[in-house]
Amino acid sequence: MFLAYNHRYLRLVGAEMLNLHRMRLLVELSRRGTIGQVAEALSFSASTVSQQLGQLENEAGVPLLEQVGRRVRLTNAGELLVRHSEGILQQVERAQAALAATRSDIIGEVRVATFQTAALALIPRVLEEMNFRHPDLTLYLTEIQPDSATSALQAREFDLILGEEYPGYDQPQVTGIDRKMLFEDPMRIYVADKWKPNRDRKELADFADVPWILEPKGKPARDWAETACRAAGFEPRVRFESADLLVLARLAETGHGATLLPDLVWDGYHPQAQFVSIATKPVRNVYTAVRTGAEARPVLVELRNILVSVCDRRADIAI
């Protein structure tokens, strides 16, 4: 028995054909846990996903799912097919990348997801560079919360993501994702003069009595900030919350409290308050990620190279 490939199907000779699209749905089910979540992520109805998985079971000739209460879970055969499907889908990515490399130009479309500060500070320069080098390439950009970006990349909603990782909150290595560091982004206290009488506040612990302005609970940045404050010996008294870092910056510089912000915020935005460095010198890691197998796709190689170039040319923040 051997594998044969034809268009969107793989076939074990002597068995039914296995549809690549349905195999992808099975992989997504293994990652997301419920048919409803798969349907939402891929913009299908739940009934369509169930129907497609049922057809995949017929193609496989063995049960792939079993009912557990109101949910389904993978059988041993289903888990086996998921492992093979992940490898097959990566090979398809590599084949597409190899075919694209035979072209002398970079054309088509590329979909990028990013977080707010990178969208403000880096993406305009990246777009200028891409438009100059490859005018026939269309780049689609979406701002997305970093904590949902990896699953969106796996679901093929995007081709590349710009991600962030806060100190002490290392993200687990995800199978099927090729990740590369771009740069380290220092984190510092940002606070108005009214909270720094005689400039005697020099450490994080010195701001224990100051109101704090942080991201909402549950966000990695908030978790890190609270952990840092507790390590300094106090529980931050959070008065204001926002997922928009520019809102945090504006509230801080108008005297409503202190906040903790990465330096990338100040690329193109003139600070009007004061900075206080933290003794432990924490940094936020900024990285790019693509699906394994697609890392050799010429447009993604070029996009990553341009991002590195743009980051290298960033002006140092003057304090």
Short mmCIF file of C-alpha atoms in Angstrom, two decimals, residues 75-313:
data_model
loop_
_atom_site.label_atom_id
_atom_site.label_comp_id
_atom_site.label_asym_id
_atom_site.label_seq_id
_atom_site.Cartn_x
_atom_site.Cartn_y
_atom_site.Cartn_z
CA THR A 75 -10.38 8.07 18.81
CA ASN A 76 -6.93 6.48 18.68
CA ALA A 77 -7.34 6.29 14.91
CA GLY A 78 -8.34 9.96 14.84
CA GLU A 79 -5.23 10.97 16.79
CA LEU A 80 -3.10 8.87 14.44
CA LEU A 81 -4.60 10.58 11.40
CA VAL A 82 -4.05 14.02 12.99
CA ARG A 83 -0.33 13.31 13.37
CA HIS A 84 -0.05 12.23 9.75
CA SER A 85 -2.23 15.12 8.57
CA GLU A 86 -0.01 17.71 10.28
CA GLY A 87 3.00 16.35 8.43
CA ILE A 88 1.11 16.21 5.13
CA LEU A 89 -0.15 19.78 5.46
CA GLN A 90 3.40 20.96 6.19
CA GLN A 91 4.60 19.15 3.07
CA VAL A 92 1.91 20.94 1.05
CA GLU A 93 3.18 24.25 2.47
CA ARG A 94 6.73 23.31 1.41
CA ALA A 95 5.55 22.34 -2.06
CA GLN A 96 3.77 25.67 -2.48
CA ALA A 97 6.87 27.52 -1.26
CA ALA A 98 9.09 25.59 -3.70
CA LEU A 99 6.77 26.38 -6.60
CA ALA A 100 6.68 30.07 -5.66
CA ALA A 101 10.48 30.09 -5.60
CA THR A 102 10.57 29.17 -9.29
CA ARG A 103 9.12 32.59 -10.16
CA SER A 104 11.43 35.49 -10.80
CA ASP A 105 9.12 37.99 -9.10
CA ILE A 106 7.07 38.22 -5.91
CA ILE A 107 3.40 38.81 -6.62
CA GLY A 108 0.02 37.93 -5.19
CA GLU A 109 -1.25 38.48 -1.66
CA VAL A 110 0.10 38.06 1.85
CA ARG A 111 -1.93 38.37 5.06
CA VAL A 112 -0.27 39.73 8.18
CA ALA A 113 -1.55 39.96 11.75
CA THR A 114 0.10 42.32 14.21
CA PHE A 115 -0.37 44.00 17.58
CA GLN A 116 -1.03 47.70 18.12
CA THR A 117 2.40 49.18 18.77
CA ALA A 118 3.99 47.23 15.91
CA ALA A 119 1.17 48.36 13.61
CA LEU A 120 1.90 51.99 14.52
CA ALA A 121 5.70 51.94 14.63
CA LEU A 122 6.81 49.28 12.13
CA ILE A 123 4.13 48.46 9.58
CA PRO A 124 4.00 51.85 7.74
CA ARG A 125 7.73 51.53 6.95
CA VAL A 126 7.34 47.88 5.98
CA LEU A 127 4.53 48.80 3.57
CA GLU A 128 6.65 51.53 2.00
CA GLU A 129 9.54 49.12 1.49
CA MET A 130 7.33 46.34 0.11
CA ASN A 131 5.54 48.72 -2.28
CA PHE A 132 8.89 49.97 -3.56
CA ARG A 133 10.41 46.52 -4.05
CA HIS A 134 7.31 44.55 -5.08
CA PRO A 135 4.56 46.80 -6.47
CA ASP A 136 2.49 43.81 -7.64
CA LEU A 137 2.28 42.32 -4.15
CA THR A 138 -0.76 43.14 -2.01
CA LEU A 139 -0.31 43.06 1.76
CA TYR A 140 -3.42 42.71 3.92
CA LEU A 141 -2.98 43.79 7.54
CA THR A 142 -5.12 43.01 10.59
CA GLU A 143 -4.56 44.19 14.14
CA ILE A 144 -5.23 41.25 16.44
CA GLN A 145 -4.75 40.49 20.12
CA PRO A 146 -1.44 38.60 20.43
CA ASP A 147 -2.98 35.90 22.63
CA SER A 148 -5.19 34.75 19.74
CA ALA A 149 -2.72 35.27 16.89
CA THR A 150 -1.08 31.84 16.93
CA SER A 151 -4.35 29.95 16.61
CA ALA A 152 -5.37 32.28 13.76
CA LEU A 153 -2.06 31.52 12.03
CA GLN A 154 -2.63 27.77 12.45
CA ALA A 155 -6.12 28.20 11.01
CA ARG A 156 -4.54 29.83 7.92
CA GLU A 157 -6.30 33.12 8.50
CA PHE A 158 -2.87 34.76 8.21
CA ASP A 159 0.46 33.96 6.56
CA LEU A 160 2.65 35.75 9.12
CA ILE A 161 2.11 37.19 12.56
CA LEU A 162 4.07 39.79 14.47
CA GLY A 163 3.85 38.67 18.06
CA GLU A 164 4.90 39.84 21.52
CA GLU A 165 5.97 37.97 24.64
CA TYR A 166 6.22 39.61 28.06
CA PRO A 167 9.00 38.75 30.53
CA GLY A 168 8.36 35.63 32.56
CA TYR A 169 5.47 34.60 30.34
CA ASP A 170 7.21 32.47 27.74
CA GLN A 171 4.72 31.03 25.31
CA PRO A 172 4.81 27.24 24.91
CA GLN A 173 6.42 25.95 21.73
CA VAL A 174 3.62 25.22 19.26
CA THR A 175 4.00 22.35 16.83
CA GLY A 176 3.87 23.51 13.23
CA ILE A 177 4.98 27.11 13.90
CA ASP A 178 8.31 28.59 12.78
CA ARG A 179 9.18 31.51 15.04
CA LYS A 180 12.05 34.04 14.83
CA MET A 181 13.00 36.79 17.26
CA LEU A 182 13.03 40.35 15.92
CA PHE A 183 14.20 42.44 18.88
CA GLU A 184 13.96 43.04 22.61
CA ASP A 185 11.72 45.93 23.65
CA PRO A 186 12.63 47.44 27.08
CA MET A 187 9.81 47.95 29.61
CA ARG A 188 9.83 51.05 31.83
CA ILE A 189 7.66 53.00 34.24
CA TYR A 190 6.00 56.03 32.66
CA VAL A 191 4.72 58.68 35.06
CA ALA A 192 4.00 62.44 35.25
CA ASP A 193 6.10 64.85 37.31
CA LYS A 194 3.38 65.20 39.98
CA TRP A 195 4.18 61.66 41.17
CA LYS A 196 7.95 62.28 41.26
CA PRO A 197 8.47 65.07 43.81
CA ASN A 198 12.15 65.99 43.99
CA ARG A 199 12.80 63.04 41.67
CA ASP A 200 13.08 60.73 44.71
CA ARG A 201 11.22 57.80 43.15
CA LYS A 202 13.84 55.62 41.47
CA GLU A 203 12.65 52.01 41.88
CA LEU A 204 9.39 50.19 41.21
CA ALA A 205 8.82 49.83 44.97
CA ASP A 206 8.85 53.63 45.29
CA PHE A 207 5.56 53.77 43.38
CA ALA A 208 3.60 51.57 45.79
CA ASP A 209 1.38 54.49 46.85
CA VAL A 210 0.71 55.74 43.30
CA PRO A 211 -2.45 54.80 41.35
CA TRP A 212 -1.73 52.42 38.45
CA ILE A 213 -2.91 52.36 34.84
CA LEU A 214 -2.66 48.88 33.31
CA GLU A 215 -4.06 46.58 30.65
CA PRO A 216 -7.19 44.57 31.52
CA LYS A 217 -7.00 41.49 33.73
CA GLY A 218 -6.16 38.29 31.87
CA LYS A 219 -3.78 39.97 29.43
CA PRO A 220 -0.12 38.86 29.55
CA ALA A 221 1.02 42.48 30.02
CA ARG A 222 -1.25 42.86 33.06
CA ASP A 223 -0.13 39.54 34.55
CA TRP A 224 3.50 40.55 34.14
CA ALA A 225 2.96 44.05 35.61
CA GLU A 226 1.18 42.70 38.69
CA THR A 227 3.87 40.04 39.18
CA ALA A 228 6.61 42.69 38.93
CA CYS A 229 4.87 44.91 41.48
CA ARG A 230 4.36 42.01 43.90
CA ALA A 231 8.04 41.08 43.54
CA ALA A 232 8.80 44.70 44.55
CA GLY A 233 6.70 44.25 47.70
CA PHE A 234 3.30 45.77 46.92
CA GLU A 235 -0.05 45.12 45.25
CA PRO A 236 -0.70 47.75 42.55
CA ARG A 237 -3.80 49.89 43.14
CA VAL A 238 -5.21 49.79 39.59
CA ARG A 239 -7.50 52.77 38.90
CA PHE A 240 -7.70 52.63 35.10
CA GLU A 241 -7.62 49.80 32.56
CA SER A 242 -7.28 49.82 28.77
CA ALA A 243 -5.95 47.46 26.09
CA ASP A 244 -4.87 50.54 24.11
CA LEU A 245 -1.30 51.43 25.14
CA LEU A 246 -1.70 54.98 23.87
CA VAL A 247 -4.61 55.43 26.27
CA LEU A 248 -2.36 54.19 29.09
CA ALA A 249 0.33 56.64 28.01
CA ARG A 250 -2.08 59.59 27.84
CA LEU A 251 -3.59 58.88 31.25
CA ALA A 252 -0.11 58.64 32.76
CA GLU A 253 1.21 61.86 31.26
CA THR A 254 -1.89 63.76 32.38
CA GLY A 255 -1.13 62.80 35.95
CA HIS A 256 -3.65 60.04 36.67
CA GLY A 257 -1.09 57.46 37.78
CA ALA A 258 1.87 55.36 36.70
CA THR A 259 2.00 52.72 34.00
CA LEU A 260 4.47 50.23 32.55
CA LEU A 261 5.08 50.52 28.81
CA PRO A 262 7.43 49.11 26.17
CA ASP A 263 9.73 51.50 24.32
CA LEU A 264 8.15 50.74 20.94
CA VAL A 265 5.24 52.96 22.01
CA TRP A 266 7.49 56.02 21.64
CA ASP A 267 8.45 55.37 18.03
CA GLY A 268 6.52 58.20 16.38
CA TYR A 269 4.84 59.37 19.60
CA HIS A 270 6.57 62.11 21.59
CA PRO A 271 6.62 61.35 25.34
CA GLN A 272 5.39 64.13 27.60
CA ALA A 273 6.05 62.52 30.99
CA GLN A 274 9.00 60.86 32.73
CA PHE A 275 10.60 57.43 32.48
CA VAL A 276 11.91 55.34 35.35
CA SER A 277 13.98 52.29 34.47
CA ILE A 278 13.42 49.08 36.40
CA ALA A 279 16.48 47.54 38.07
CA THR A 280 15.84 44.09 36.56
CA LYS A 281 15.75 45.63 33.05
CA PRO A 282 12.73 43.66 31.80
CA VAL A 283 12.12 43.40 28.04
CA ARG A 284 9.22 42.40 25.84
CA ASN A 285 10.26 40.04 23.02
CA VAL A 286 8.92 40.88 19.57
CA TYR A 287 8.98 38.06 17.01
CA THR A 288 7.63 36.85 13.69
CA ALA A 289 5.92 33.50 13.17
CA VAL A 290 4.81 31.55 10.11
CA ARG A 291 3.56 28.00 9.62
CA THR A 292 6.25 25.34 9.41
CA GLY A 293 6.77 24.50 5.76
CA ALA A 294 5.94 28.04 4.64
CA GLU A 295 9.13 29.63 6.02
CA ALA A 296 10.85 29.21 2.62
CA ARG A 297 8.01 30.89 0.71
CA PRO A 298 9.75 33.81 -1.05
CA VAL A 299 7.25 36.47 0.01
CA LEU A 300 7.60 35.46 3.67
CA VAL A 301 11.39 35.35 3.46
CA GLU A 302 11.32 38.85 1.93
CA LEU A 303 8.83 40.16 4.47
CA ARG A 304 10.89 38.86 7.37
CA ASN A 305 14.05 40.39 5.90
CA ILE A 306 12.33 43.76 5.50
CA LEU A 307 11.08 43.62 9.09
CA VAL A 308 14.62 42.94 10.31
CA SER A 309 15.89 45.88 8.24
CA VAL A 310 13.17 48.22 9.53
CA CYS A 311 13.83 47.22 13.13
CA ASP A 312 17.59 47.68 12.70
CA ARG A 313 17.01 51.22 11.41
#
